[in-house]
Tab-separated table of C-alpha atoms in Angstrom:
chain	number	residue	atom	x	y	z
A	1	UNK	CA	64.183	125.102	212.316
A	2	UNK	CA	62.247	128.138	213.302
A	3	UNK	CA	63.549	131.425	212.625
A	4	UNK	CA	64.568	132.831	215.881
A	5	UNK	CA	65.865	136.777	216.211
A	6	UNK	CA	66.412	138.908	219.095
A	7	UNK	CA	67.987	141.515	221.181
A	8	UNK	CA	72.146	140.699	223.072
A	9	UNK	CA	74.654	142.354	223.951
A	10	UNK	CA	78.966	142.316	222.649
A	11	UNK	CA	80.915	144.112	225.334
A	12	UNK	CA	79.128	147.664	225.576
A	13	UNK	CA	77.337	147.217	221.720
A	14	UNK	CA	73.734	146.623	221.615
A	15	UNK	CA	73.079	143.378	219.273
A	16	UNK	CA	70.632	141.508	217.410
A	17	UNK	CA	70.931	137.609	217.037
A	18	UNK	CA	69.259	135.889	214.117
A	19	UNK	CA	69.008	132.018	213.883
A	20	UNK	CA	67.559	131.150	210.545
A	21	UNK	CA	67.574	127.648	208.265
A	22	UNK	CA	70.404	126.715	210.231
A	23	UNK	CA	72.489	129.827	209.967
A	24	UNK	CA	73.575	132.546	212.666
A	25	UNK	CA	73.796	136.029	212.097
A	26	UNK	CA	74.771	138.605	214.400
A	27	UNK	CA	74.420	142.875	213.981
A	28	UNK	CA	75.358	145.344	215.639
A	29	UNK	CA	73.384	148.847	215.885
A	30	UNK	CA	76.448	150.869	215.817
A	31	UNK	CA	77.078	151.265	212.116
A	32	UNK	CA	74.822	148.470	211.309
A	33	UNK	CA	77.691	146.212	211.438
A	34	UNK	CA	77.065	143.067	210.389
A	35	UNK	CA	79.840	140.943	212.697
A	36	UNK	CA	79.194	137.563	212.829
A	37	UNK	CA	77.701	134.655	209.715
A	38	UNK	CA	78.094	131.125	209.501
A	39	UNK	CA	76.532	127.596	209.175
A	40	UNK	CA	75.722	125.293	211.741
A	41	UNK	CA	78.760	122.799	211.884
A	42	UNK	CA	80.669	124.224	209.450
A	43	UNK	CA	84.137	126.925	209.842
A	44	UNK	CA	82.384	130.760	209.751
A	45	UNK	CA	81.534	132.383	206.248
A	46	UNK	CA	82.949	135.995	207.921
A	47	UNK	CA	86.023	136.683	209.680
A	48	UNK	CA	85.260	138.259	213.292
A	49	UNK	CA	88.919	138.763	215.078
A	50	UNK	CA	89.853	137.050	218.404
A	51	UNK	CA	90.700	140.185	219.463
A	52	UNK	CA	87.290	141.832	218.439
A	53	UNK	CA	86.727	145.052	220.997
A	54	UNK	CA	82.852	145.982	221.280
A	55	UNK	CA	83.175	149.428	222.074
A	56	UNK	CA	81.105	152.108	221.842
A	57	UNK	CA	82.507	154.854	219.395
A	58	UNK	CA	85.049	152.505	218.232
A	59	UNK	CA	84.874	150.175	215.025
A	60	UNK	CA	85.271	146.452	215.446
A	61	UNK	CA	87.661	144.304	213.287
A	62	UNK	CA	85.986	141.993	210.972
A	63	UNK	CA	82.554	140.578	209.526
A	64	UNK	CA	81.436	143.586	207.337
A	65	UNK	CA	81.576	147.204	208.189
A	66	UNK	CA	79.437	149.695	206.131
A	67	UNK	CA	81.710	152.847	204.662
A	68	UNK	CA	79.877	155.672	203.507
A	69	UNK	CA	79.884	158.150	202.682
A	70	UNK	CA	83.151	157.642	201.371
A	71	UNK	CA	85.269	155.086	201.341
A	72	UNK	CA	89.207	154.723	202.558
A	73	UNK	CA	91.236	158.374	203.199
A	74	UNK	CA	89.100	160.796	202.158
A	75	UNK	CA	91.748	162.927	200.282
A	76	UNK	CA	92.461	159.474	197.907
A	77	UNK	CA	88.647	160.182	197.123
A	78	UNK	CA	87.789	161.864	194.119
A	79	UNK	CA	86.924	165.345	193.799
A	80	UNK	CA	83.376	165.456	193.306
A	81	UNK	CA	83.651	163.264	196.670
A	82	UNK	CA	85.936	165.479	198.747
A	83	UNK	CA	84.766	169.131	197.591
A	84	UNK	CA	81.303	167.983	199.865
A	85	UNK	CA	83.445	167.943	203.267
A	86	UNK	CA	85.612	170.646	205.212
A	87	UNK	CA	86.857	168.442	208.255
A	88	UNK	CA	89.655	169.016	209.751
A	89	UNK	CA	90.641	165.316	210.488
A	90	UNK	CA	88.279	163.283	208.838
A	91	UNK	CA	88.240	159.756	209.916
A	92	UNK	CA	89.033	156.745	207.480
A	93	UNK	CA	85.670	155.177	205.915
A	94	UNK	CA	83.138	157.780	206.051
A	95	UNK	CA	81.309	158.727	209.098
A	96	UNK	CA	78.430	156.017	210.075
A	97	UNK	CA	80.721	153.431	211.167
A	98	UNK	CA	80.876	154.300	214.385
A	99	UNK	CA	77.157	155.985	214.354
A	100	UNK	CA	74.070	154.173	216.248
A	101	UNK	CA	71.464	152.895	213.459
A	102	UNK	CA	68.168	150.740	214.732
A	103	UNK	CA	65.989	148.261	213.886
A	104	UNK	CA	63.481	149.977	211.681
A	105	UNK	CA	61.610	146.598	210.384
A	106	UNK	CA	61.714	142.583	210.359
A	107	UNK	CA	60.321	140.756	207.626
A	108	UNK	CA	60.260	136.890	209.241
A	109	UNK	CA	59.278	134.296	207.429
A	110	UNK	CA	59.723	130.217	206.798
A	111	UNK	CA	62.039	130.798	203.582
A	112	UNK	CA	63.598	134.209	204.101
A	113	UNK	CA	64.189	136.784	206.628
A	114	UNK	CA	64.780	140.162	205.951
A	115	UNK	CA	65.791	143.040	208.877
A	116	UNK	CA	66.270	146.634	207.698
A	117	UNK	CA	68.637	149.423	209.672
A	118	UNK	CA	68.171	152.663	209.157
A	119	UNK	CA	70.674	155.730	210.898
A	120	UNK	CA	68.873	156.312	214.665
A	121	UNK	CA	67.339	159.234	215.050
A	122	UNK	CA	70.158	160.375	218.006
A	123	UNK	CA	72.989	159.673	215.263
A	124	UNK	CA	75.135	163.392	214.770
A	125	UNK	CA	74.131	164.242	210.830
A	126	UNK	CA	75.913	167.569	211.069
A	127	UNK	CA	78.383	166.785	208.606
A	128	UNK	CA	76.264	163.993	206.148
A	129	UNK	CA	75.085	164.728	202.998
A	130	UNK	CA	70.966	164.895	202.272
A	131	UNK	CA	71.296	161.234	201.433
A	132	UNK	CA	69.567	158.723	203.722
A	133	UNK	CA	72.042	155.442	203.986
A	134	UNK	CA	69.732	152.064	204.761
A	135	UNK	CA	71.337	148.620	205.277
A	136	UNK	CA	68.218	145.586	204.113
A	137	UNK	CA	70.036	142.366	205.386
A	138	UNK	CA	68.421	138.705	203.900
A	139	UNK	CA	69.140	135.657	205.025
A	140	UNK	CA	67.925	132.922	203.112
A	141	UNK	CA	69.741	129.959	201.700
A	142	UNK	CA	72.472	132.555	200.866
A	143	UNK	CA	73.826	136.051	203.250
A	144	UNK	CA	72.382	139.313	201.321
A	145	UNK	CA	73.427	142.535	201.623
A	146	UNK	CA	72.037	146.267	200.529
A	147	UNK	CA	73.217	149.250	200.634
A	148	UNK	CA	70.478	151.824	199.559
A	149	UNK	CA	70.907	155.866	199.068
A	150	UNK	CA	67.881	158.174	198.846
A	151	UNK	CA	69.010	161.705	197.788
A	152	UNK	CA	66.038	163.749	199.334
A	153	UNK	CA	67.705	167.279	199.003
A	154	UNK	CA	67.782	169.632	196.125
A	155	UNK	CA	71.310	168.959	194.288
A	156	UNK	CA	72.938	166.384	192.936
A	157	UNK	CA	75.258	163.944	195.784
A	158	UNK	CA	78.419	161.731	194.780
A	159	UNK	CA	79.568	159.719	197.436
A	160	UNK	CA	82.235	156.521	197.664
A	161	UNK	CA	81.448	153.307	199.798
A	162	UNK	CA	81.903	149.818	200.486
A	163	UNK	CA	80.706	146.615	202.119
A	164	UNK	CA	84.153	145.914	203.710
A	165	UNK	CA	83.512	142.181	204.442
A	166	UNK	CA	85.855	139.739	205.824
A	167	UNK	CA	85.845	136.378	204.733
A	168	UNK	CA	86.822	133.517	206.740
A	169	UNK	CA	89.639	131.127	205.039
A	170	UNK	CA	91.253	128.228	206.522
A	171	UNK	CA	94.489	129.571	205.405
A	172	UNK	CA	94.858	132.684	202.832
A	173	UNK	CA	98.166	131.451	201.396
A	174	UNK	CA	96.071	128.934	199.751
A	175	UNK	CA	93.217	130.626	198.505
A	176	UNK	CA	92.483	131.409	194.766
A	177	UNK	CA	90.283	134.091	193.848
A	178	UNK	CA	88.460	133.695	190.653
A	179	UNK	CA	87.042	136.534	188.322
A	180	UNK	CA	89.718	139.194	188.464
A	181	UNK	CA	92.311	138.060	185.573
A	182	UNK	CA	92.263	140.551	183.223
A	183	UNK	CA	90.317	143.117	185.344
A	184	UNK	CA	92.218	146.303	185.477
A	185	UNK	CA	92.545	147.526	189.187
A	186	UNK	CA	95.127	150.050	191.299
A	187	UNK	CA	97.318	149.105	193.530
A	188	UNK	CA	97.771	150.885	196.289
A	189	UNK	CA	101.143	149.974	197.517
A	190	UNK	CA	102.628	150.863	194.338
A	191	UNK	CA	101.850	154.365	194.190
A	192	UNK	CA	98.249	153.693	192.913
A	193	UNK	CA	99.533	152.721	189.222
A	194	UNK	CA	96.416	150.954	187.644
A	195	UNK	CA	97.624	147.309	186.438
A	196	UNK	CA	96.201	144.035	185.197
A	197	UNK	CA	97.153	140.138	185.979
A	198	UNK	CA	96.342	137.768	182.796
A	199	UNK	CA	95.848	134.527	186.651
A	200	UNK	CA	93.654	134.558	189.160
A	201	UNK	CA	94.397	136.092	192.282
A	202	UNK	CA	96.590	134.177	194.740
A	203	UNK	CA	98.482	136.021	197.986
A	204	UNK	CA	101.677	135.573	198.621
A	205	UNK	CA	102.512	139.428	200.338
A	206	UNK	CA	100.297	142.139	201.434
A	207	UNK	CA	97.904	143.048	198.618
A	208	UNK	CA	95.695	146.550	198.572
A	209	UNK	CA	94.318	146.489	195.065
A	210	UNK	CA	90.611	149.010	194.192
A	211	UNK	CA	89.519	146.463	191.175
A	212	UNK	CA	87.420	148.397	188.598
A	213	UNK	CA	85.140	146.938	185.525
A	214	UNK	CA	84.423	144.082	187.451
A	215	UNK	CA	81.763	141.194	186.930
A	216	UNK	CA	79.080	140.588	188.595
A	217	UNK	CA	80.533	137.218	189.929
A	218	UNK	CA	83.607	136.252	191.465
A	219	UNK	CA	84.581	132.820	193.773
A	220	UNK	CA	86.938	132.440	196.435
A	221	UNK	CA	88.317	129.049	196.274
A	222	UNK	CA	89.329	127.581	199.799
A	223	UNK	CA	90.886	124.056	199.306
A	224	UNK	CA	91.857	123.261	202.963
A	225	UNK	CA	88.080	123.888	204.054
A	226	UNK	CA	86.973	122.315	200.957
A	227	UNK	CA	84.552	125.110	200.210
A	228	UNK	CA	83.961	127.707	197.481
A	229	UNK	CA	82.586	131.711	198.524
A	230	UNK	CA	80.678	132.872	195.731
A	231	UNK	CA	80.363	136.808	196.171
A	232	UNK	CA	77.224	138.120	193.138
A	233	UNK	CA	76.929	142.048	193.348
A	234	UNK	CA	74.681	144.491	191.650
A	235	UNK	CA	74.430	148.031	191.813
A	236	UNK	CA	78.707	148.084	191.671
A	237	UNK	CA	81.602	147.554	189.437
A	238	UNK	CA	83.947	147.872	191.560
A	239	UNK	CA	86.126	146.047	194.753
A	240	UNK	CA	88.775	146.413	196.889
A	241	UNK	CA	90.399	143.152	197.892
A	242	UNK	CA	92.903	143.118	200.779
A	243	UNK	CA	95.084	140.637	202.797
A	244	UNK	CA	97.342	142.970	205.237
A	245	UNK	CA	100.221	139.734	205.291
A	246	UNK	CA	102.744	140.075	207.849
A	247	UNK	CA	104.247	143.076	208.781
A	248	UNK	CA	101.183	145.386	208.077
A	249	UNK	CA	99.019	142.809	210.751
A	250	UNK	CA	102.127	143.771	213.447
A	251	UNK	CA	100.470	147.429	213.301
A	252	UNK	CA	96.631	146.942	212.730
A	253	UNK	CA	94.693	147.629	216.031
A	254	UNK	CA	91.932	144.278	217.219
A	255	UNK	CA	94.282	142.435	214.757
A	256	UNK	CA	96.762	138.766	215.941
A	257	UNK	CA	100.077	138.926	214.632
A	258	UNK	CA	98.781	135.469	212.794
A	259	UNK	CA	95.100	136.692	211.531
A	260	UNK	CA	96.905	137.525	208.198
A	261	UNK	CA	96.309	133.930	207.643
A	262	UNK	CA	92.721	132.959	208.211
A	263	UNK	CA	91.163	136.250	206.730
A	264	UNK	CA	90.548	138.065	203.111
A	265	UNK	CA	88.758	141.200	202.318
A	266	UNK	CA	86.808	141.290	199.126
A	267	UNK	CA	85.115	144.900	199.743
A	268	UNK	CA	81.917	145.349	197.068
A	269	UNK	CA	82.448	149.169	196.674
A	270	UNK	CA	81.860	152.467	194.585
A	271	UNK	CA	85.305	153.755	194.304
A	272	UNK	CA	87.353	156.370	191.702
A	273	UNK	CA	85.748	156.151	188.568
A	274	UNK	CA	82.969	153.993	190.007
A	275	UNK	CA	81.747	156.014	192.866
A	276	UNK	CA	78.029	157.295	193.149
A	277	UNK	CA	76.055	159.885	192.055
A	278	UNK	CA	72.745	160.764	192.940
A	279	UNK	CA	70.241	163.439	191.761
A	280	UNK	CA	67.282	165.101	193.611
A	281	UNK	CA	65.151	162.529	194.776
A	282	UNK	CA	67.097	159.414	193.049
A	283	UNK	CA	67.531	156.121	195.078
A	284	UNK	CA	70.083	153.460	194.539
A	285	UNK	CA	71.060	149.991	195.825
A	286	UNK	CA	74.637	148.231	195.938
A	287	UNK	CA	73.970	144.866	196.927
A	288	UNK	CA	76.463	141.247	197.920
A	289	UNK	CA	74.773	137.988	198.220
A	290	UNK	CA	77.474	135.994	199.931
A	291	UNK	CA	76.689	132.181	199.019
A	292	UNK	CA	78.811	129.035	199.966
A	293	UNK	CA	79.182	125.871	198.434
A	294	UNK	CA	81.145	123.078	199.450
């Protein structure tokens, strides 16, 4: 099948739809957020809420939001990040999720298709650091997302960041994540204590963990859909693993009460003691490749 790229809309949002080798990818210009990704005739690989609202100035629940130049609540970040901002009510997950981005490059070939998004000229840069973020999306036999950071200022800048990836699963209660055993993590649900487990991760309650010292590969085993999702990261040694479970789901916007059963977040990140410090002129990429094996 020929590679095809076209401009579409989802509600109020301008998006791009990429078809390539039996795969479909949808990216919103707002936030450069990947909304949908999957293969023909198979369950989706990324989860997108059935209650997703496509509104200008509001985040969309699902896909891969870009969290930058900080992750989570600003006050939970290291001082090297927080001291750069004096916002009265800083939003969760940074400043670019609701900002307009633009497709600045496209390279469409038979074996690989690549799109590059940058903050649009009309984006509000008032509170942003002197760092230019770019998101490079590459679709071959797998999906690769690379978040670039270029410090064009005259002083070091520290950012925390994440590719907040929502994975689609048949039933989160049946999922196993391989690669996290014996890896320290900070438990956001237990007073931010550092812990470590000896077994692969399974889910039987709300989970919100910031893993540190990660290996480069993690694997999500989904027996009901008879597939594995392999995540290969570079430029990052931390990740956030999240599932809201039953009670928290009732408090979330754009989230059905039972949606926790159909999703799992594994967010490639630079958080806590793995935040990213860029010297003047320095460029850095944090990337994740998402591949399925059935």
